mmCIF file of C-alpha atoms and ligand atoms in Angstrom:
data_model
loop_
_atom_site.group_PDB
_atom_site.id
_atom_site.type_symbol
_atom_site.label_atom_id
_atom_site.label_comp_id
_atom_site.label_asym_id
_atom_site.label_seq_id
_atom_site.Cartn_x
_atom_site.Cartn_y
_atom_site.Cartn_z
ATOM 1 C CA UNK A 1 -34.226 -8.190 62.121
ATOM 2 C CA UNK A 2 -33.504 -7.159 58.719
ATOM 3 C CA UNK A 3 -32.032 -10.316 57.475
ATOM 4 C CA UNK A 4 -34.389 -12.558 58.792
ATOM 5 C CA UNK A 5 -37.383 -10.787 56.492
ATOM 6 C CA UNK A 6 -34.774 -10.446 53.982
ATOM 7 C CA UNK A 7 -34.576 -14.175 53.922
ATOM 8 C CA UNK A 8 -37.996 -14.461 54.207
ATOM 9 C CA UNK A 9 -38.507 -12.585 50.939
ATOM 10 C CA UNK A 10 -35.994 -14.572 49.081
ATOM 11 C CA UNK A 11 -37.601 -17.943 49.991
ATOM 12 C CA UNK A 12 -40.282 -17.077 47.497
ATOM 13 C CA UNK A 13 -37.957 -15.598 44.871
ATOM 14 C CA UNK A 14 -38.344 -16.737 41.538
ATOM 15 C CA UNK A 15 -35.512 -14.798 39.683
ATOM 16 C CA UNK A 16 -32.489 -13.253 42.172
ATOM 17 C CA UNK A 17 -29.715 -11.341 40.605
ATOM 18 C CA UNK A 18 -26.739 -10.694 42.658
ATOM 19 C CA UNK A 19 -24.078 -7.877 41.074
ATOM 20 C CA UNK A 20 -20.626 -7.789 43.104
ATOM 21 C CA UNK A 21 -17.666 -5.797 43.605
ATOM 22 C CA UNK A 22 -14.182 -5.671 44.639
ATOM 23 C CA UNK A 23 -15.346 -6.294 48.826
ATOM 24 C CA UNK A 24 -16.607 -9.906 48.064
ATOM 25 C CA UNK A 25 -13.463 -10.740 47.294
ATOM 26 C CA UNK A 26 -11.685 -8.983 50.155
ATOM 27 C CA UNK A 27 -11.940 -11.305 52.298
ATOM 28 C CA UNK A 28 -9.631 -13.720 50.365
ATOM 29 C CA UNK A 29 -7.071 -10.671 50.868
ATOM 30 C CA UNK A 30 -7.303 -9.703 47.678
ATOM 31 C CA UNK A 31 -7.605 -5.433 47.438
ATOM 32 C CA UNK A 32 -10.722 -3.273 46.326
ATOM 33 C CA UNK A 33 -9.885 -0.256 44.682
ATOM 34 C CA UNK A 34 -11.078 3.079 46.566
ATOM 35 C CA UNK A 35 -10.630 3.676 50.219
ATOM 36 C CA UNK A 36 -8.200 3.175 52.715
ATOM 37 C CA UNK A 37 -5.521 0.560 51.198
ATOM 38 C CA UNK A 38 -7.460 0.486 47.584
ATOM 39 C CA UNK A 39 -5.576 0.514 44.590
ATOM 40 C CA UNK A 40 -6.335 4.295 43.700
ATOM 41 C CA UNK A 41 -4.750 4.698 47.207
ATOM 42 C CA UNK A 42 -1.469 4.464 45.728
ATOM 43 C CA UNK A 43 -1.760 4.298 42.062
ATOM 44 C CA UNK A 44 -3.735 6.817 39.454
ATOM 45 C CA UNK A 45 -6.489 4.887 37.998
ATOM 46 C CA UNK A 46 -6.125 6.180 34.656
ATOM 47 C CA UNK A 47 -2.774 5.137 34.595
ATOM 48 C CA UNK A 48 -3.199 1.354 35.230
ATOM 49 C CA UNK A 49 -6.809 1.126 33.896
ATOM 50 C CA UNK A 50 -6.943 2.637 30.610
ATOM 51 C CA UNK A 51 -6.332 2.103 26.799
ATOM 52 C CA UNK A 52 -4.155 5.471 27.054
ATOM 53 C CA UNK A 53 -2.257 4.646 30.429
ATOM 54 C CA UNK A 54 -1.472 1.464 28.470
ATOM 55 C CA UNK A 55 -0.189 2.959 25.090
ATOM 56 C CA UNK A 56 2.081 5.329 27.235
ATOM 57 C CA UNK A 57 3.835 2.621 29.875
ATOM 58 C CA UNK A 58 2.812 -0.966 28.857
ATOM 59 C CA UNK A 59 5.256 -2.048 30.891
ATOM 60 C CA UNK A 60 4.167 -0.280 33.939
ATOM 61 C CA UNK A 61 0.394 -1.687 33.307
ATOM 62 C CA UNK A 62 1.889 -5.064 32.739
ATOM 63 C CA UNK A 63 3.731 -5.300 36.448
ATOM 64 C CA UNK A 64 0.641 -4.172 38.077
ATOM 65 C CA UNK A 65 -1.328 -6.875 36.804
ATOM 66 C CA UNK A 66 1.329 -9.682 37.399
ATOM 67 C CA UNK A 67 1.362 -8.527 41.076
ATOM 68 C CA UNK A 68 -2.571 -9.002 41.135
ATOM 69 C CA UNK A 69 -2.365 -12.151 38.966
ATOM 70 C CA UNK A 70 0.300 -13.589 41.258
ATOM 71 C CA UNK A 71 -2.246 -12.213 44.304
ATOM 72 C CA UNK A 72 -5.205 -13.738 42.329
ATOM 73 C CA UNK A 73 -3.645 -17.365 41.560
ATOM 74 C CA UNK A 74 -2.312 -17.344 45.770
ATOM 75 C CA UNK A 75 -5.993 -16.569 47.017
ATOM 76 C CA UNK A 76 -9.204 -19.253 48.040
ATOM 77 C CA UNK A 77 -12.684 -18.028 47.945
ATOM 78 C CA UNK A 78 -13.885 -17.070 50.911
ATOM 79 C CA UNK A 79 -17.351 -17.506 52.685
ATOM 80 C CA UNK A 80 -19.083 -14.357 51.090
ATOM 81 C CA UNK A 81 -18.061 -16.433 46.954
ATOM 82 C CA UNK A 82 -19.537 -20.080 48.931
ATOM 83 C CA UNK A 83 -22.479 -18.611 49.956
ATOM 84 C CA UNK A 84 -23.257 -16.641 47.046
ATOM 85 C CA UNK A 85 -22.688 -19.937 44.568
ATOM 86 C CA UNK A 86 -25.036 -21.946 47.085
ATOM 87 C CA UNK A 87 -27.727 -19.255 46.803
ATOM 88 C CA UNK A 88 -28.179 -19.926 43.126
ATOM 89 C CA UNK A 89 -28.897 -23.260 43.969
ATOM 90 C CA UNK A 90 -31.938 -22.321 46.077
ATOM 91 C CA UNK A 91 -33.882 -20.130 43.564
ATOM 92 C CA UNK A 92 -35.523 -21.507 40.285
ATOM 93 C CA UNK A 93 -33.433 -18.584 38.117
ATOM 94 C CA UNK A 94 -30.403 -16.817 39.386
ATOM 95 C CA UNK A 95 -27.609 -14.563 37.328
ATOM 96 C CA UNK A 96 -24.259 -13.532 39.221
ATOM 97 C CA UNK A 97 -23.293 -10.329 37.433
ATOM 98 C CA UNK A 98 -20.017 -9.416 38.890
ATOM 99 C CA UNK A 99 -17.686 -6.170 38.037
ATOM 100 C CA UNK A 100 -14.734 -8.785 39.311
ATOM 101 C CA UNK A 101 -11.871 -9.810 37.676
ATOM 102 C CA UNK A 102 -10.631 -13.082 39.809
ATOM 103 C CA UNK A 103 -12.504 -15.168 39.173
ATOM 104 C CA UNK A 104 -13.234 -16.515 42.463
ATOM 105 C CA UNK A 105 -16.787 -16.560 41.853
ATOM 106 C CA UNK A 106 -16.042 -19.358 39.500
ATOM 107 C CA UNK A 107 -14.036 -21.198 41.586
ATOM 108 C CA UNK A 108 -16.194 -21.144 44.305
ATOM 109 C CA UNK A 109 -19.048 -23.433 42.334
ATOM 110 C CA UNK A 110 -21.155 -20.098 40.599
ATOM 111 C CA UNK A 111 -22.542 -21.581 37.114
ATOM 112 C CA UNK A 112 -24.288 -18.810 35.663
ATOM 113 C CA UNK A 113 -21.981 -15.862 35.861
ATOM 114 C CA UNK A 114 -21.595 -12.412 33.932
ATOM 115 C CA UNK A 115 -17.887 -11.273 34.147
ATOM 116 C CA UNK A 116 -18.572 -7.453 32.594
ATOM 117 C CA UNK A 117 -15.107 -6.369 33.640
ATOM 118 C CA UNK A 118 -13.956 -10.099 32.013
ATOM 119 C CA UNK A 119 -10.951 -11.734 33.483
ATOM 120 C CA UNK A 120 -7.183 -10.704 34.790
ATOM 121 C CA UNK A 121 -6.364 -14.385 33.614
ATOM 122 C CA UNK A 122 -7.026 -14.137 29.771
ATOM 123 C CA UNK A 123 -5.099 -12.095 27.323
ATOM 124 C CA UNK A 124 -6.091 -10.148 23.895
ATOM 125 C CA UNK A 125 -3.824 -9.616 21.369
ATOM 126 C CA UNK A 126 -3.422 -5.976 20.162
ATOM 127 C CA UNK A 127 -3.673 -6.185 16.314
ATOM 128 C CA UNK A 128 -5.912 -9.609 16.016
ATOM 129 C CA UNK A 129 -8.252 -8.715 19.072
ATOM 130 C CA UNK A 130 -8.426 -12.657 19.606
ATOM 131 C CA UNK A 131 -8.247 -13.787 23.410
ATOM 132 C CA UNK A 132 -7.409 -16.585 25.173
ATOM 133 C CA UNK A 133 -6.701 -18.251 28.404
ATOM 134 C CA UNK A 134 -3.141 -17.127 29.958
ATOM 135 C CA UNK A 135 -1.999 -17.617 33.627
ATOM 136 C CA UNK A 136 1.627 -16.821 32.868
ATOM 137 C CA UNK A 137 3.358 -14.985 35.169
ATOM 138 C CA UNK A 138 5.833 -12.930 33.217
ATOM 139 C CA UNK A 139 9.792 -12.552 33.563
ATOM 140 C CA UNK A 140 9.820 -9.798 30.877
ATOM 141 C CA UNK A 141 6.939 -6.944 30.673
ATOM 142 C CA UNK A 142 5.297 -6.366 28.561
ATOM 143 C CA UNK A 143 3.895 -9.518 27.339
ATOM 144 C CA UNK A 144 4.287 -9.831 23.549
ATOM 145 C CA UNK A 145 2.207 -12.202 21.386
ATOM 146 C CA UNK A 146 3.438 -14.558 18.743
ATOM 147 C CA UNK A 147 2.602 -12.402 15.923
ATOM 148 C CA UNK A 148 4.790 -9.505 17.520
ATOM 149 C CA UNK A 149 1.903 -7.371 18.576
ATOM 150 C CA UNK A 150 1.544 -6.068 22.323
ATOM 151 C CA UNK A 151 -0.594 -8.434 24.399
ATOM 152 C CA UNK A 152 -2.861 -6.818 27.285
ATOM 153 C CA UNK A 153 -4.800 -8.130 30.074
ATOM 154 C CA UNK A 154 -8.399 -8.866 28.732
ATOM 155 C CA UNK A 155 -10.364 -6.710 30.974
ATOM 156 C CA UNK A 156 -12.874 -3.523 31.078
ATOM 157 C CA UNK A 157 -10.688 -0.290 31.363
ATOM 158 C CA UNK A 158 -11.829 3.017 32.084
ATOM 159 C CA UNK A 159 -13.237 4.761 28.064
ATOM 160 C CA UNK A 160 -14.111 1.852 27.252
ATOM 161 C CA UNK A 161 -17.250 -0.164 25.897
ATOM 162 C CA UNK A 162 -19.254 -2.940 27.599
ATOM 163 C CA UNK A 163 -19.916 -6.296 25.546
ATOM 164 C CA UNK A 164 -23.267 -5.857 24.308
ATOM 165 C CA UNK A 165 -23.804 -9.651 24.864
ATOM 166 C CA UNK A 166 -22.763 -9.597 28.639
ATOM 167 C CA UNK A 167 -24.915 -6.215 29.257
ATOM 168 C CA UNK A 168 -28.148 -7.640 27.239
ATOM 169 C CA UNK A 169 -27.976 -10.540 29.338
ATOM 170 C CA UNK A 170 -27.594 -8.320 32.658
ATOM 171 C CA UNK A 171 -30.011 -5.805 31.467
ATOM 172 C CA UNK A 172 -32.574 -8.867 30.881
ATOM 173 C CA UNK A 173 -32.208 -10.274 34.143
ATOM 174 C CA UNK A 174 -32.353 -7.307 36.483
ATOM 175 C CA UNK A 175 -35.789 -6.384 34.633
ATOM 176 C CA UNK A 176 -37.272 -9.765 35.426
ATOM 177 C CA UNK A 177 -35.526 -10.155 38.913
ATOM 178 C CA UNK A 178 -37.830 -10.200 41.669
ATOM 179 C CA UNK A 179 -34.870 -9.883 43.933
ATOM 180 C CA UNK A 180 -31.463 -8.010 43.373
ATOM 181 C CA UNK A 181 -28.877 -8.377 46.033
ATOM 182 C CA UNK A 182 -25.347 -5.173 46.015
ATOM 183 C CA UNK A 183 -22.601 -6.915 46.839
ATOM 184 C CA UNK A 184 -19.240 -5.457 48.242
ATOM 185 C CA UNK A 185 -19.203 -2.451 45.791
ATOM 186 C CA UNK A 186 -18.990 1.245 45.697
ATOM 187 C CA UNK A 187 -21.338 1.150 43.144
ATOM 188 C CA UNK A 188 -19.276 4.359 42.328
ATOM 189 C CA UNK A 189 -18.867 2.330 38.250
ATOM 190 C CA UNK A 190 -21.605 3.875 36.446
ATOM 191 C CA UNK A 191 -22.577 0.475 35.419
ATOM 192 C CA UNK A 192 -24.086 -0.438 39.149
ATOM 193 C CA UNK A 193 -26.537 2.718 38.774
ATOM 194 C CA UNK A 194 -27.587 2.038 34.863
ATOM 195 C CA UNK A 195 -27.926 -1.606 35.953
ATOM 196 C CA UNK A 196 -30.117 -1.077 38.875
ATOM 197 C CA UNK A 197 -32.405 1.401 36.715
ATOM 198 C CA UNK A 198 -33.933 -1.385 35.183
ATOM 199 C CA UNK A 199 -34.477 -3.421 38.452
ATOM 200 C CA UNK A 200 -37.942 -2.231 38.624
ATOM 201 C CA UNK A 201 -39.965 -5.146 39.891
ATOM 202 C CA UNK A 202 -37.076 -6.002 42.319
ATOM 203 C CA UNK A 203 -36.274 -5.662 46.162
ATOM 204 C CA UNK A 204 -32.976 -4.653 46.730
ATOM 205 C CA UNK A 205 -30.586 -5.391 49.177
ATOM 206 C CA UNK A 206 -27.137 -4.140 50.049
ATOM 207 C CA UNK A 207 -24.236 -5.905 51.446
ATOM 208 C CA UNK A 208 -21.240 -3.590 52.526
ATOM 209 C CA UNK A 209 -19.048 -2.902 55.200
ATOM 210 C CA UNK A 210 -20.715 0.877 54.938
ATOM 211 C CA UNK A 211 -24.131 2.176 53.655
ATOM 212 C CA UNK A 212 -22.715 3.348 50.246
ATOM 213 C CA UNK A 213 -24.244 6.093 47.806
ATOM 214 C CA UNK A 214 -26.078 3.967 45.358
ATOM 215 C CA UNK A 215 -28.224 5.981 43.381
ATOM 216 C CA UNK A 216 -31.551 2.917 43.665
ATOM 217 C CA UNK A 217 -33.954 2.717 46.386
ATOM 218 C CA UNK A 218 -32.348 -0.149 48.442
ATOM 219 C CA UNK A 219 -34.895 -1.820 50.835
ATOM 220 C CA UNK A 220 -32.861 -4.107 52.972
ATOM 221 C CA UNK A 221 -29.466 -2.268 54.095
ATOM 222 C CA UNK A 222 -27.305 -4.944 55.782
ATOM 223 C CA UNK A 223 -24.042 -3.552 56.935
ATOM 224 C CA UNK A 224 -20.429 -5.633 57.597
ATOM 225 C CA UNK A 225 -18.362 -7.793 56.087
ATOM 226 C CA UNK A 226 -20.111 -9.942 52.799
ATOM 227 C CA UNK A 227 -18.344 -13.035 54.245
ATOM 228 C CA UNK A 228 -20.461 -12.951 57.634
ATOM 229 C CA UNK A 229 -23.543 -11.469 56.594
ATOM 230 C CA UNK A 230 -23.880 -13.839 53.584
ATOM 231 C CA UNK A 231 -23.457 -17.257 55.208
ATOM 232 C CA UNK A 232 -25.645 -16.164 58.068
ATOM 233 C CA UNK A 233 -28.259 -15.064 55.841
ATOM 234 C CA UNK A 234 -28.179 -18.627 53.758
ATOM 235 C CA UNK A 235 -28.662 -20.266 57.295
ATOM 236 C CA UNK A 236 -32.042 -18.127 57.612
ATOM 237 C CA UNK A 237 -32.767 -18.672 54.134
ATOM 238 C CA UNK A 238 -32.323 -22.567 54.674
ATOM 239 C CA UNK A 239 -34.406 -22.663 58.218
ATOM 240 C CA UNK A 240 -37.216 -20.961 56.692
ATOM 241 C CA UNK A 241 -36.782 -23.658 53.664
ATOM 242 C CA UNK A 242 -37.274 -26.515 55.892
ATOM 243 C CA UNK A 243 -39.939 -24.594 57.601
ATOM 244 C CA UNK A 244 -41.829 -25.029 54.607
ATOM 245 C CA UNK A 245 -41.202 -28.543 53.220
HETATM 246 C C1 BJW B 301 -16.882 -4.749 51.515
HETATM 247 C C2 BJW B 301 -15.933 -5.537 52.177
HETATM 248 C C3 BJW B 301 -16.407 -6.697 52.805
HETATM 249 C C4 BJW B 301 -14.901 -3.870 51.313
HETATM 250 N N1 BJW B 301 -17.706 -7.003 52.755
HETATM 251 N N2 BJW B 301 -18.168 -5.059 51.504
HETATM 252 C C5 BJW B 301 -22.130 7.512 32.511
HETATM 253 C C6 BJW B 301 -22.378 6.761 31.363
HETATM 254 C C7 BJW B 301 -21.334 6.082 30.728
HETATM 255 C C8 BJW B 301 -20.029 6.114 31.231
HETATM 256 C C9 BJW B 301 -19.767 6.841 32.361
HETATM 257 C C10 BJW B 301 -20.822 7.539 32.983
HETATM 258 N N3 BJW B 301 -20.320 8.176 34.044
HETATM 259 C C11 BJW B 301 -18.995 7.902 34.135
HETATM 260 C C12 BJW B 301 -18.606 7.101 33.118
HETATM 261 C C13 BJW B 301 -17.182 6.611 32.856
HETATM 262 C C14 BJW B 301 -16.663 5.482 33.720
HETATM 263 C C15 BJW B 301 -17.152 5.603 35.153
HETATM 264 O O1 BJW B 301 -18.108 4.981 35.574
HETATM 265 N N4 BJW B 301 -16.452 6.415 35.945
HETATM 266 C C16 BJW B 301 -16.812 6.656 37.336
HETATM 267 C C17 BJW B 301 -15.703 6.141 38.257
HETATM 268 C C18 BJW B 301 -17.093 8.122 37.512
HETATM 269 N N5 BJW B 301 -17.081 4.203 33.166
HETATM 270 C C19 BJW B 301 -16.459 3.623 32.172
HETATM 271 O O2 BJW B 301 -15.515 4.128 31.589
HETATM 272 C C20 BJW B 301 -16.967 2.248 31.796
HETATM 273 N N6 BJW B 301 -17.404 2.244 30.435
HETATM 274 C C21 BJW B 301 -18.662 2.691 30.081
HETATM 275 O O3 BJW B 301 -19.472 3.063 30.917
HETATM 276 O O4 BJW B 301 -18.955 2.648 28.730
HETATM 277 C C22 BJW B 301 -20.201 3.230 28.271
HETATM 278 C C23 BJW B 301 -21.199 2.169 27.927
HETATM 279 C C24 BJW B 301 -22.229 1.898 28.783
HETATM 280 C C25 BJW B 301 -23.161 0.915 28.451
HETATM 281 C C26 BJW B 301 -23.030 0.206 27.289
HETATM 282 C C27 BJW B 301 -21.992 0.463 26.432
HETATM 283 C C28 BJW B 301 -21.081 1.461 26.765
HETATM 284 C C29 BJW B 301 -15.856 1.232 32.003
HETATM 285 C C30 BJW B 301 -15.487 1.131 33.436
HETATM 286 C C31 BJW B 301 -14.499 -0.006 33.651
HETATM 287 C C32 BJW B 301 -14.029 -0.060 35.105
HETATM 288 N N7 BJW B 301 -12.873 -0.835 35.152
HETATM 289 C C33 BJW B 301 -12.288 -1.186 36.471
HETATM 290 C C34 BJW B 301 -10.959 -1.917 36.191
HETATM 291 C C35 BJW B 301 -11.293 -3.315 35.614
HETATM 292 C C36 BJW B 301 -10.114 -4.125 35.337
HETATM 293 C C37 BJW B 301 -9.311 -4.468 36.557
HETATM 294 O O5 BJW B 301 -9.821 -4.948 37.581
HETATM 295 O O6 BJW B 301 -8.122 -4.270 36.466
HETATM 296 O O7 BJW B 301 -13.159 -2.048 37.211
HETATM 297 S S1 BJW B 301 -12.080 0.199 37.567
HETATM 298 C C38 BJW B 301 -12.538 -0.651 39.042
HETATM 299 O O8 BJW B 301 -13.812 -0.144 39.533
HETATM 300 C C39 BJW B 301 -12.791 -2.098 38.626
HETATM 301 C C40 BJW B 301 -13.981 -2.467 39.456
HETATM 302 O O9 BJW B 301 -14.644 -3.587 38.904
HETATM 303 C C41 BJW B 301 -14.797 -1.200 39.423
HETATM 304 C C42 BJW B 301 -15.793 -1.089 40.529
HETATM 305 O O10 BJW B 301 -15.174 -1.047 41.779
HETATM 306 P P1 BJW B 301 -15.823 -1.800 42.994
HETATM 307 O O11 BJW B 301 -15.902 -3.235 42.701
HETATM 308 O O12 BJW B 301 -17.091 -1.136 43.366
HETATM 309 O O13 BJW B 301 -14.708 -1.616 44.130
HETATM 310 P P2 BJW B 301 -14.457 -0.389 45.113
HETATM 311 O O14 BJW B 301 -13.074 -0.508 45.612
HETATM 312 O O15 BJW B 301 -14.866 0.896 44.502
HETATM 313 O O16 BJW B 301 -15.475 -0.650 46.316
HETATM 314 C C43 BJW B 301 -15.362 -1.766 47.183
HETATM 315 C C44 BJW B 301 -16.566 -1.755 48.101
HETATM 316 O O17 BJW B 301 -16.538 -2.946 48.874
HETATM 317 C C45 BJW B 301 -16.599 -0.577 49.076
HETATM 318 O O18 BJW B 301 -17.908 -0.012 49.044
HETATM 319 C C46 BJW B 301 -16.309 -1.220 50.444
HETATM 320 O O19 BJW B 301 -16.999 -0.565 51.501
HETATM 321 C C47 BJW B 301 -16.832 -2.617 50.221
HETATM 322 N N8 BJW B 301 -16.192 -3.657 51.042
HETATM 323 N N9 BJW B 301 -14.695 -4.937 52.076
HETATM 324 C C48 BJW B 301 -18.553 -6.144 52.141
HETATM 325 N N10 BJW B 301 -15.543 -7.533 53.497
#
């Protein structure tokens, strides 16, 4: 069986990179964004997820976010964000690059995490560009800073640029990974693809309720829900462990 060898391989990784998407954190009932039920089901994305969706209706951008920040603050990681934190525990180098914006990942115990999208709980001012920390859930949209300036929610829209610091650091580690697990995403981002260029010395593995189009050769193509497959995979990972002490 596929994840038995799968967890054969990683019990003599040296360097695993995971990268996750909007399914890990599905499970905790929180919604991805394409597909049946997504986001895009209901809402244009480049209304909601872009710097010009945002100059025309900051208000509208603003309520969309305070309905996933309210979702966001309600939700627990589930088993797929447990096992994934204990996995970096059982390899001597591990990055968690994740396109997520909950951070669940965090919650759940992961140390050494890459946020590219960043996070729907900080804010950046419009004129300064500072951010900061800001759970608020607002009574008036949109929020407004201090200094009078629009505030927005400090994540990656569509148009716009990745944090050279983040993507150096995720670039780095998928070329020295030996291992590089897909997690719950459409990889339908460009940034899955570009990432996974550079993940030539790596096996790769998939984890998705469907065999989606990722543009990589993926060895090990393990199909259902992140928060089963996971878990049961750290308990073969574990066995074969102990096997070995
Ligand atoms: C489960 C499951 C379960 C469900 N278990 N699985 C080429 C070069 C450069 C740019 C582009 C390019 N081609 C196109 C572009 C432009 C654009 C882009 O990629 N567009 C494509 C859609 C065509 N990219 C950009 O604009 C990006 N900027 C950029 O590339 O700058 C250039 C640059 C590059 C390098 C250096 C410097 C500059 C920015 C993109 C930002 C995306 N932002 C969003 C919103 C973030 C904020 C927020 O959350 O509000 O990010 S859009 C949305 O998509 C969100 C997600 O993080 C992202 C990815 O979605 P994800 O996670 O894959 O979710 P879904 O819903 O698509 O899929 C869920 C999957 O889970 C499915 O497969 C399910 O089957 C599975 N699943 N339940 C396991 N239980």
């Amino acid at each position: 069986m596929s994840l038995a060898k799968l967890a054969a391989e990683l019990s003599q990784s040296r360097k695993l990179v995971v990268i996750t998407g909007a399914g890990v954190s599905a499970e905790s009932g929180i919604a991805t964004f394409r597909g049946n039920g997504g986001y895009w089901d209901r809402h244009k994305a480049e209304d909601l997820a872009s710097p010009a969706g945002f100059a025309r209706d900051p208000e509208l951008v603003w309520r969309w976010y305070d309905q996933r920040r309210r979702q966001v603050l309600a939700a627990e990681p589930n088993p797929a964000h447990l096992a994934i934190a204990e996995l970096e525990t059982c390899v001597p180098q591990f990055l968690l690059i994740t396109q997520n914006v909950d951070g669940l990942h965090q919650r759940a115990g992961s140390q050494r995490v890459v946020d590219l999208h960043g996070s729907i709980l900080r804010v950046r001012c419009q004129r300064s560009g500072q951010e900061w920390d800001d759970r608020r859930l607002a009574e008036q949209f949109p929020l407004i800073c201090t200094c009078g300036a629009l505030l927005r929610p400090a994540v990656l829209w569509f148009g716009e640029t990745y944090d050279p610091i983040k993507m150096q650091q995720a670039i780095t580690a998928v070329s020295e990974a030996d291992q590089v697990m897909v997690v719950g995403t459409s990889g339908l981002v460009w940034i899955v693809d570009g990432l996974l260029d550079y993940a030539r010395q790596a096996t790769i593995s998939q984890f998705n309720l469907e065999a989606s189009p990722l543009q990589a050769e993926v060895t090990y193509q393990i199909i259902g829900q992140a928060g089963k497959s996971l878990p049961a995979l750290l308990k073969l990972l574990n066995k074969t462990n102990q096997g070995q002490d």
